[in-house]
Every structure is written in C-alpha cells, then in structure tokens.
C-alpha cells in the first residue's frame, strides 16, 4: 500500500520536476541573454536595447498602444487563410496520390521537385500575378504549406491495409463508403502530422513574406522597428513571433493527441 | 443439418494461377464441388495449397484463371454483403471502438437506422460472440481471441447468407478455440447461414464440418468426405467413448488422404 502511494507521489513529483526543468531552461536562456547585453556583447551602441529587460518593457508598451494586436492579427489571419486553402487543395490530392499507385507515379518527380523550391523564389512571379499585398503573401504561404500536407496525407492513405478494404467490400461497401469510412480516417494521423509541419514552415516563411510590401504584420513590423531604430521593439517582436509559433504548434499537438489514433 | 440438397455455391473446373518471375504458380487445379444451403463445409489441406485463394474466389475478391463459380446459378462478379469473409489476419479498424467496428456494416449499407437502433443492433451481435463487455474498447486493447470475436460479430452483423472463414481460429489458445467452436456452431444453427471454413487443424475440421474437402499439394481436390458424426459434437457429448472412437477414426481417415497426397506411408484406418 505504502509502496503504491509512494509510486503515485513519485509520479506526480516527477512531472513537477519535468516542468521545473522546462521553466529553468527558459530562465537560464533569459539570464544568458541579459548577461550578454550587460557585457555589451552586441556592441556598445545596441547592447542596452537588445536586452530582455528592454524587450519586455517594449512589449508592454506595444500591448498598451495596440501596435501588437494591430500587427499580430494580420499575420495570424494570413497564416490561417493560407493553411485553410492549402488543406482544401492538399488533402484530396494527397488521398489520390496515396491510394492510386499510378497517380503517385505521375506526380512523384514533380512534387519532390516542387517542394524543394523555397516559396520566396516565387515571390517576383507572385507579385506580377497578384500584385503587392495580402494575396501575394497568402499565395506564398499556401505554396509552402501544401507540400507537407500532400506528402503526409498520401503517406497515410498509402498505408491503408488492403485487408481493411477487402473486408469492407465483403461487408457491402461501395467506393465512396471505403473512401469515407476507411481511407480518410486511416490517414488522419498523417494529415495532422502534415498540418503540424505545414504550420511550422508557414509561420517561418511568414516573416520574410511580410517584408514584401504589405503595410502590416509582424514581418512588416520587424522592418519598421529597424527603420525607427527601436531595437527594443524589434527584440520584443521576435519574442512575439516565437511565442505565437509555439502556441500554434501546441494547438497542433493537442489536435494530434485528440484525433490521431495509434496502433 | 445439410439434408437440404439445395445448391448454393457451385464451383466448376476452377483453376487459379498467379504470374511469378518467369511463368506462373498454379495454386488451384480443376476444382469442382458444390456448397449446399445451410451446410458447414470445411476445406483442409497443406499450407500453400490454395485454400485461402479458393475463399477469395468465392468472395469475389479475386477471379479464377479458368472455370466458373456460380452463386445461386449466377456467376460471381465481385464481392457482396451476401458473402461475409473473416480473414486470417484481424481486420478491425484501429480508430474505432469494438462497437463502432460492428456498426460499420450498417453504415456501409446505408441502412436507414438511427444511432440508437444501430448501436443496439451492433450490441446484440457483440453479445452473441460474448464480447458485450468490451464494446467501448479499441482493437489495440483486445487479446487475439477477443479480436477474432469482434471480427466475427462485425461480419455477422451484416447477416451474410454465406460466411467465409479463412483460418479464423488459428493461433488461438486451445480454450479460446473451444469457446469459438461452440459459438460459431451456435450461430450457424441459429442464423441458418452457410459456412465455408478453411483450416489446417484436423480436430477443428472434424468438430465443425458437415463435409470436409481435402485439397492436395498441387491444388487439386483429393477427397470430399462426409462427416457422419452426430451433433452436438462439443461439450458433454464429446466425452462419450463411442463418439470419441468415431471422432478419431474419421480424423485418421482425413489424415490418411493428406498423407497419401504428401507421399507418406498411411496407417490403417481404425
């Protein structure tokens, strides 16, 4: 009995210790950062405004002035819009590619080729076609998000056991029944993995994409703070970019925990 | 049980070969037999003799290289819900609970049932295979025997006229196997369906079969043996010494056909 209780307590304590180490890592990081700026490692002119203390006070200022929301919301909107459009296009393609061997053969070289091209390379073309602005940024983000979604979905749909399909057919299933009840649900874990990767790369590409002439967004704001010599705000913006990315990924991990079945 | 002489499935001169490297591998050779309505037919034979292939042909998942398979006089053109197949491997969908797996057939057939009736109906079949208590578990949480039962319930819920069972009870421990024999016999007697059962376990074959077809190494039919042992053959009746003698004698008879096919010396039938 005492053994069991001891075990439980140890389990709870163990979790607490795990979390404590997570927090400790963040504190250490901030400490190193602060010391580096106090030791003038970023150069005598900038070190003071590069420090976390300066960044946090700039962050407070940006929150109260409304600047933070003003630039975060368009960024999040662009990423979510492009993800939504990417999902609509990529999931059906991924299922087709994964399930039909011929479609996979048809598309393999082209897809592997396309996914290796940085979407920023398409930037001039995007601007010629869509002009400077929201549409171009969304297009570039879409272009980076579709590949992980297509490739992971097709991997998932390709893993569907022929046994499941045969069994379904002897249970009277038609093609659409097999698609809806077997192939798509079977691919859900891989779709979610694809989504997680897509969110990651979109968020990373967002910042340079927003440097292409849009009037708002976190990427734009980075350039803006630079031009105004507000390096404290620049550092604060970098922290916000990291924090939002972290939250998006956490949301994704939650989705995976909730909806991905495991064998 | 099979006094009924109505032919349900008619296998005529069926051969099947698969292309391989150079040439082809012949798995079935000129097989001809009938399956009667409400019969329990067991197919035995050495591994690789084409037993499973024969079931897949009847299921319509594959097609003969030559010959025909008629179902109630009509050639088999593809799979259908009238022929439920239980595969050697478990085919449960891992993301669904056991109950949801059993409901799958209703969903496929687009049966006009509300959620509650569907669940109740699926539950009835789970109870039938003694798995009602595991309705809300996922396949990953089940033991081998439970997975077999779940697959059985899943197929039974579709109410197929014909049950095609491919090594369905292989690799089960002997106690579970016995329970499954009892259950499949009960279900067959209650549901009045027809069973074509493939196995390499002769005890199992003799316990279950109305007739036993022995497939040879080369994919041809070596013998069709009628099993005259009275039913019930499980439980207390199996302890009767006279029954036991007859059981063993019949099993030896089947064994001898198999040994002869393998070119082995046969022992005299008791």
XYZ file of C-alpha atoms in Angstrom:
533
model
C 0.000 0.000 0.000
C 2.652 2.454 1.066
C 4.614 1.389 -1.946
C 1.729 2.301 -4.262
C 1.208 5.704 -2.663
C 4.913 6.305 -2.831
C 4.830 5.452 -6.518
C 1.989 7.868 -7.185
C 3.656 10.667 -5.283
C 6.860 9.993 -7.161
C 4.929 10.142 -10.461
C 3.379 13.494 -9.552
C 6.647 14.836 -8.225
C 8.377 13.561 -11.323
C 6.016 15.578 -13.508
C 6.610 18.624 -11.352
C 10.368 18.171 -11.724
C 9.951 17.824 -15.515
C 8.043 21.112 -15.662
C 10.522 22.787 -13.349
C 13.301 21.905 -15.764
C 11.296 23.418 -18.660
C 10.930 26.677 -16.711
C 14.540 26.579 -15.596
C 15.643 26.326 -19.239
C 13.680 29.468 -20.102
C 15.094 31.345 -17.100
C 18.650 30.301 -17.966
C 18.114 31.461 -21.533
C 16.885 34.866 -20.314
C 19.792 35.106 -17.884
C 22.364 34.387 -20.595
C 20.655 36.892 -22.877
C 20.565 39.569 -20.175
C 24.209 38.978 -19.227
C 25.276 39.128 -22.858
C 23.696 42.539 -23.256
C 25.076 43.758 -19.919
C 28.542 42.641 -21.076
C 27.977 44.709 -24.224
C 28.386 41.615 -26.413
C 26.064 43.129 -29.034
C 28.285 46.152 -29.337
C 28.344 49.332 -27.210
C 25.598 51.114 -29.165
C 22.944 48.410 -29.227
C 23.512 46.146 -26.269
C 21.263 48.065 -23.904
C 18.246 47.956 -26.230
C 18.878 44.289 -27.105
C 18.409 43.110 -23.531
C 15.389 41.091 -22.410
C 14.550 43.746 -19.861
C 14.317 46.357 -22.625
C 12.423 43.916 -24.828
C 9.842 43.180 -22.115
C 9.248 46.830 -21.391
C 8.873 47.489 -25.138
C 6.444 44.590 -25.273
C 4.320 46.174 -22.543
C 4.381 49.432 -24.448
C 3.355 47.683 -27.702
C 0.500 45.902 -25.972
C -0.921 49.059 -24.420
C -0.527 51.097 -27.616
C -2.410 48.403 -29.558
C 0.501 48.012 -32.000
C 0.997 44.387 -31.072
C -2.580 43.389 -31.921
C -2.504 45.601 -34.980
C 0.389 43.583 -36.404
C -0.271 40.123 -34.944
C -3.807 39.766 -36.207
C -2.994 40.230 -39.921
C -0.105 37.752 -39.573
C -2.253 35.103 -37.928
C -5.033 35.771 -40.424
C -2.663 35.275 -43.369
C -1.276 32.041 -41.992
C -4.682 30.608 -41.161
C -6.173 31.628 -44.528
C -3.337 30.051 -46.459
C -3.469 26.916 -44.284
C -7.182 26.617 -44.884
C -6.722 26.930 -48.654
C -3.787 24.519 -48.536
C -5.844 21.922 -46.656
C -8.691 22.174 -49.178
C -6.308 21.547 -52.061
C -3.786 19.210 -50.475
C -5.941 16.657 -48.675
C -7.869 15.420 -51.746
C -4.664 15.380 -53.805
C -2.851 13.552 -51.017
C -5.552 10.879 -50.783
C -5.491 10.331 -54.549
C -1.709 10.186 -54.643
C -1.547 7.817 -51.699
C -4.279 5.479 -52.784
C -3.704 5.179 -56.514
C -0.250 3.947 -57.416
C -0.461 5.414 -60.909
C -1.273 8.883 -59.597
C 1.674 8.577 -57.258
C 3.958 7.645 -60.129
C 2.594 10.512 -62.213
C 3.181 13.110 -59.551
C 6.236 11.824 -57.674
C 9.009 13.635 -59.534
C 7.077 16.876 -59.922
C 6.072 17.031 -56.268
C 9.525 16.188 -54.934
C 10.969 18.803 -57.294
C 8.445 21.496 -56.369
C 8.715 21.045 -52.645
C 12.445 21.727 -52.694
C 11.910 25.225 -54.092
C 11.764 27.947 -51.498
C 8.438 29.731 -51.915
C 10.312 33.032 -51.723
C 11.805 32.178 -55.084
C 8.300 32.532 -56.498
C 7.992 35.978 -54.962
C 8.558 38.031 -58.148
C 6.091 35.877 -60.033
C 3.552 36.135 -57.233
C 3.862 39.904 -57.334
C 3.496 40.015 -61.137
C 0.346 37.882 -60.957
C -1.276 39.040 -57.716
C 0.360 42.423 -57.177
C 1.886 43.618 -53.911
C -0.251 42.840 -50.900
C -2.215 40.271 -48.972
C -2.898 37.941 -51.880
C 0.765 37.528 -52.758
C 1.723 36.794 -49.145
C -1.116 34.307 -48.781
C -0.116 32.651 -52.031
C 3.493 32.204 -50.914
C 2.384 30.760 -47.581
C -0.056 28.462 -49.362
C 2.730 27.303 -51.631
C 4.891 26.327 -48.697
C 2.069 24.661 -46.744
C 0.707 22.322 -49.415
C 3.763 20.055 -49.737
C 3.935 18.653 -46.220
C 0.147 18.254 -46.292
C 0.121 16.414 -49.630
C 3.082 14.193 -48.862
C 1.938 13.207 -45.378
C -1.662 12.630 -46.413
C -0.527 10.444 -49.275
C 1.710 8.516 -46.914
C -1.273 7.921 -44.632
C -3.619 6.929 -47.444
C -0.928 4.640 -48.828
C -0.720 2.795 -45.546
C -4.344 1.689 -45.691
C -4.283 -2.061 -45.247
C -5.686 -3.927 -48.272
C -7.268 -6.138 -45.662
C -9.465 -3.279 -44.418
C -10.558 -2.566 -47.968
C -11.293 -6.218 -48.788
C -13.179 -6.687 -45.564
C -15.227 -3.564 -46.224
C -16.081 -4.795 -49.688
C -17.316 -8.119 -48.354
C -19.452 -6.065 -45.968
C -21.168 -4.395 -48.881
C -19.146 -1.180 -49.023
C -19.021 0.821 -52.237
C -16.116 3.020 -53.311
C -17.414 6.103 -51.553
C -18.051 4.141 -48.361
C -14.490 2.840 -48.412
C -13.159 6.338 -49.046
C -15.183 7.949 -46.249
C -15.070 5.218 -43.641
C -11.697 3.583 -44.248
C -9.177 5.569 -46.275
C -9.744 9.073 -44.930
C -9.941 8.109 -41.245
C -6.895 5.904 -41.697
C -4.949 8.880 -42.996
C -5.995 11.302 -40.233
C -2.865 10.873 -38.058
C -0.625 11.573 -41.033
C -2.802 14.500 -42.112
C -2.318 16.004 -38.661
C 1.438 15.440 -38.816
C 1.388 17.158 -42.212
C -0.613 20.015 -40.724
C 1.879 20.420 -37.915
C 4.758 20.634 -40.371
C 2.747 22.991 -42.587
C 2.009 25.340 -39.696
C 5.686 25.319 -38.758
C 7.018 26.227 -42.190
C 4.224 28.744 -42.896
C 4.964 30.607 -39.716
C 8.658 30.660 -40.577
C 8.069 31.877 -44.142
C 5.536 34.447 -42.929
C 8.156 36.919 -41.705
C 10.113 37.249 -44.976
C 6.853 37.121 -46.953
C 5.514 40.066 -44.977
C 8.595 42.032 -45.879
C 7.318 42.209 -49.455
C 5.350 45.393 -49.285
C 2.370 44.751 -47.039
C 1.525 47.599 -44.652
C 1.108 45.464 -41.521
C 2.003 42.137 -39.940
C 4.853 41.027 -37.714
C 7.279 40.686 -40.635
C 6.497 44.230 -41.708
C 6.861 45.429 -38.126
C 10.389 43.972 -37.902
C 11.479 46.218 -40.770
C 9.528 49.124 -39.319
C 11.239 48.902 -35.909
C 14.606 48.669 -37.650
C 13.877 51.824 -39.620
C 12.869 53.623 -36.421
C 15.971 52.326 -34.582
C 13.693 50.760 -31.968
C 15.766 47.648 -31.347
C 13.952 47.000 -28.090
C 10.689 46.720 -30.042
C 12.441 44.570 -32.649
C 13.513 42.113 -29.972
C 10.020 42.198 -28.474
C 8.560 41.390 -31.904
C 10.965 38.488 -32.299
C 9.781 37.140 -28.940
C 6.158 37.508 -30.007
C 6.850 35.648 -33.266
C 8.401 32.800 -31.298
C 5.574 32.781 -28.772
C 2.773 32.686 -31.365
C 4.603 29.944 -33.269
C 4.915 27.976 -30.059
C 1.199 28.374 -29.345
C 0.207 27.328 -32.885
C 2.335 24.222 -32.547
C 0.865 23.459 -29.123
C -2.601 23.681 -30.630
C -1.478 21.228 -33.259
C -0.076 18.816 -30.729
C -3.394 18.986 -28.928
C -5.194 18.088 -32.166
C -2.848 15.142 -32.662
C -3.392 13.908 -29.109
C -7.134 14.208 -29.535
C -7.699 12.901 -33.057
C -4.762 10.756 -34.094
C -5.405 7.087 -33.484
C -2.462 4.910 -32.601
C -1.796 1.269 -33.305
C -28.066 -30.263 -40.859
C -27.323 -30.490 -44.546
C -30.119 -32.765 -45.579
C -31.191 -29.831 -47.623
C -29.979 -30.561 -51.131
C -30.323 -27.069 -52.500
C -27.060 -25.968 -54.112
C -25.928 -22.509 -53.037
C -22.431 -22.240 -54.492
C -21.241 -24.195 -57.442
C -17.512 -24.350 -58.158
C -16.859 -25.701 -61.651
C -13.420 -26.626 -63.036
C -11.825 -23.737 -61.240
C -8.107 -23.193 -61.727
C -6.101 -20.268 -60.495
C -2.528 -19.325 -61.204
C -0.534 -16.262 -60.324
C 2.153 -14.824 -62.577
C 5.568 -15.042 -60.969
C 9.075 -14.199 -62.225
C 9.147 -16.471 -65.270
C 5.966 -18.442 -65.814
C 3.179 -18.887 -63.311
C 2.429 -20.515 -59.994
C -0.561 -22.797 -60.134
C -2.477 -22.757 -56.847
C -5.786 -24.387 -57.796
C -6.289 -27.086 -60.385
C -9.655 -28.034 -61.880
C -11.558 -27.844 -58.617
C -15.197 -28.839 -58.812
C -17.581 -29.023 -55.868
C -20.858 -27.663 -54.577
C -21.755 -25.986 -51.343
C -25.249 -26.791 -50.135
C -27.532 -24.315 -48.487
C -27.015 -24.216 -44.704
C -24.040 -26.527 -44.976
C -20.925 -26.285 -42.824
C -18.190 -27.073 -45.300
C -14.578 -27.266 -44.157
C -11.616 -27.151 -46.524
C -8.368 -28.632 -45.233
C -5.000 -29.114 -46.870
C -1.311 -28.325 -46.522
C -0.174 -24.704 -46.417
C 0.097 -23.099 -49.810
C -2.406 -25.451 -51.434
C -4.765 -22.652 -52.327
C -7.354 -22.909 -49.556
C -7.377 -19.186 -48.895
C -7.400 -18.451 -52.608
C -10.487 -20.586 -53.002
C -12.273 -18.482 -50.379
C -11.198 -15.243 -52.033
C -12.586 -16.508 -55.326
C -15.929 -17.291 -53.716
C -15.865 -13.885 -52.016
C -15.297 -12.273 -55.407
C -12.107 -10.547 -54.264
C -10.196 -12.469 -56.937
C -11.230 -14.284 -60.094
C -10.442 -17.764 -61.425
C -7.932 -18.152 -64.249
C -10.322 -20.654 -65.739
C -13.599 -22.242 -64.686
C -16.630 -20.632 -63.085
C -18.094 -20.036 -59.674
C -21.859 -19.763 -59.527
C -23.752 -18.293 -56.627
C -27.376 -19.413 -56.807
C -26.819 -20.002 -60.510
C -25.284 -16.591 -61.206
C -21.554 -16.165 -61.847
C -19.698 -14.320 -59.077
C -18.785 -10.873 -60.397
C -17.354 -9.256 -57.303
C -17.649 -9.010 -53.537
C -21.006 -8.503 -51.887
C -22.582 -8.334 -48.473
C -24.175 -11.756 -49.021
C -20.732 -13.337 -48.584
C -19.057 -12.164 -45.407
C -15.409 -13.035 -45.128
C -13.419 -13.390 -41.944
C -9.750 -13.096 -42.713
C -6.801 -14.857 -41.213
C -5.440 -11.530 -40.003
C -7.583 -9.217 -37.911
C -9.277 -6.592 -39.998
C -10.680 -4.345 -37.279
C -10.360 -0.623 -37.906
C -7.991 0.534 -35.162
C -9.504 4.008 -34.771
C -12.972 2.700 -33.989
C -14.197 1.111 -30.789
C -15.311 -2.501 -30.989
C -18.957 -1.415 -31.059
C -18.262 1.140 -33.793
C -16.494 -1.547 -35.808
C -19.567 -3.731 -35.644
C -21.719 -0.795 -36.741
C -19.584 -0.383 -39.833
C -21.635 -2.795 -41.914
C -24.845 -0.848 -41.248
C -23.082 2.348 -42.254
C -21.781 0.818 -45.476
C -25.153 -0.425 -46.483
C -26.666 2.949 -45.777
C -29.338 1.277 -43.726
C -31.900 3.736 -42.543
C -31.316 3.360 -38.842
C -30.984 5.952 -36.145
C -27.878 5.963 -33.993
C -29.547 4.200 -31.078
C -31.009 1.346 -33.092
C -27.694 0.868 -34.837
C -25.905 0.654 -31.515
C -28.466 -1.718 -30.062
C -28.276 -3.939 -33.111
C -24.463 -3.973 -33.062
C -24.558 -4.711 -29.353
C -26.758 -7.736 -29.997
C -24.055 -9.257 -32.199
C -21.320 -8.412 -29.709
C -23.320 -10.204 -27.006
C -23.715 -13.130 -29.374
C -19.948 -13.603 -29.512
C -19.640 -12.872 -25.787
C -17.914 -9.540 -26.190
C -20.580 -7.155 -24.954
C -18.397 -6.103 -22.037
C -15.669 -4.847 -24.396
C -17.931 -2.708 -26.585
C -16.135 0.533 -25.842
C -12.590 -0.757 -26.055
C -10.355 -0.090 -29.020
C -8.950 -3.030 -31.009
C -5.460 -2.349 -29.649
C -6.732 -3.210 -26.152
C -8.060 -6.633 -27.181
C -6.411 -10.028 -26.941
C -6.139 -12.240 -30.022
C -9.256 -14.190 -29.117
C -11.255 -11.028 -28.491
C -10.197 -9.652 -31.860
C -11.448 -12.826 -33.533
C -14.774 -12.494 -31.782
C -15.016 -8.838 -32.717
C -14.303 -9.624 -36.389
C -16.902 -12.353 -36.255
C -19.515 -10.007 -34.775
C -18.622 -7.406 -37.380
C -19.292 -9.797 -40.244
C -22.324 -11.436 -38.609
C -23.987 -8.042 -38.199
C -24.160 -7.775 -41.969
C -26.194 -11.019 -41.849
C -24.412 -12.682 -44.757
C -26.006 -15.739 -46.290
C -22.562 -17.232 -46.526
C -19.742 -16.986 -44.014
C -16.285 -17.445 -45.498
C -13.841 -18.098 -42.708
C -10.156 -18.185 -43.508
C -8.161 -19.781 -40.729
C -10.324 -17.733 -38.442
C -9.302 -19.510 -35.234
C -5.631 -20.105 -35.997
C -3.212 -19.041 -33.323
C -5.792 -19.015 -30.566
C -5.089 -20.807 -27.319
C -6.974 -24.097 -27.040
C -9.518 -22.870 -24.515
C -10.470 -19.835 -26.569
C -10.573 -22.006 -29.639
C -13.043 -24.351 -27.951
C -15.261 -21.439 -26.982
C -15.141 -20.119 -30.512
C -16.109 -23.539 -31.886
C -19.113 -23.576 -29.600
C -20.041 -20.056 -30.603
C -19.695 -20.487 -34.342
C -21.736 -23.704 -34.161
C -24.484 -21.967 -32.196
C -24.538 -19.013 -34.535
C -24.648 -21.244 -37.568
C -27.559 -23.188 -36.086
C -29.465 -20.037 -35.125
C -28.762 -17.852 -38.132
C -29.133 -20.731 -40.601
C -26.358 -19.463 -42.803
C -23.861 -21.414 -44.840
C -20.262 -21.636 -43.720
C -17.174 -22.337 -45.798
C -14.360 -22.722 -43.305
C -10.687 -23.068 -44.141
C -8.305 -24.587 -41.616
C -5.280 -26.805 -41.282
C -6.397 -28.082 -37.877
C -7.997 -31.514 -38.407
C -9.604 -31.693 -34.950
C -11.284 -28.416 -35.694
C -12.371 -29.645 -39.115
C -13.939 -32.806 -37.722
C -15.696 -30.919 -34.916
C -17.300 -28.413 -37.227
C -17.814 -29.914 -40.655
C -20.765 -31.470 -42.397
C -18.349 -32.285 -45.181
C -14.596 -31.950 -45.473
C -12.855 -31.172 -48.721
C -9.196 -32.161 -48.764
C -7.117 -30.008 -51.087
C -3.844 -31.539 -52.257
C -0.385 -30.054 -52.558
C -0.958 -29.288 -56.197
C -4.229 -27.506 -55.681
C -6.495 -30.315 -56.769
C -9.296 -31.848 -54.729
C -8.071 -35.120 -53.176
C -11.268 -36.125 -51.464
C -14.676 -34.936 -50.373
C -15.575 -36.648 -47.122
C -18.963 -36.644 -45.464
C -18.778 -36.286 -41.705
C -21.368 -38.628 -40.220
C -20.589 -37.766 -36.605
C -23.791 -36.763 -34.809
C -24.253 -33.252 -33.451
C -23.798 -31.778 -30.913
C -20.138 -32.657 -31.082
C -18.883 -30.261 -28.453
C -19.158 -30.278 -24.678
C -20.536 -33.321 -22.867
C -21.259 -35.422 -25.954
C -17.589 -35.312 -26.857
C -16.794 -37.231 -23.666
C -18.776 -40.262 -24.791
C -16.262 -43.028 -25.521
C -18.046 -44.345 -28.599
C -18.279 -40.848 -30.026
C -14.619 -40.379 -29.286
C -13.689 -43.527 -31.220
C -15.692 -42.426 -34.216
C -14.199 -38.950 -33.982
C -10.652 -40.290 -34.025
C -11.451 -42.768 -36.801
C -12.829 -40.049 -39.041
C -9.913 -37.776 -38.285
C -7.489 -40.576 -39.238
C -9.378 -41.035 -42.462
C -8.880 -37.382 -43.325
C -5.274 -37.628 -42.187
C -4.655 -40.573 -44.461
C -5.875 -38.685 -47.501
C -3.491 -35.865 -46.639
C -0.570 -38.227 -46.028
C -1.180 -40.062 -49.260
C -1.120 -36.761 -51.073
C 2.183 -35.950 -49.429
C 3.536 -39.359 -50.496
C 3.768 -40.607 -46.928
C 3.014 -44.060 -45.645
C -0.550 -44.253 -44.440
C -1.688 -46.007 -41.307
C -4.671 -48.297 -41.391
C -7.994 -46.702 -40.511
C -9.112 -47.770 -37.046
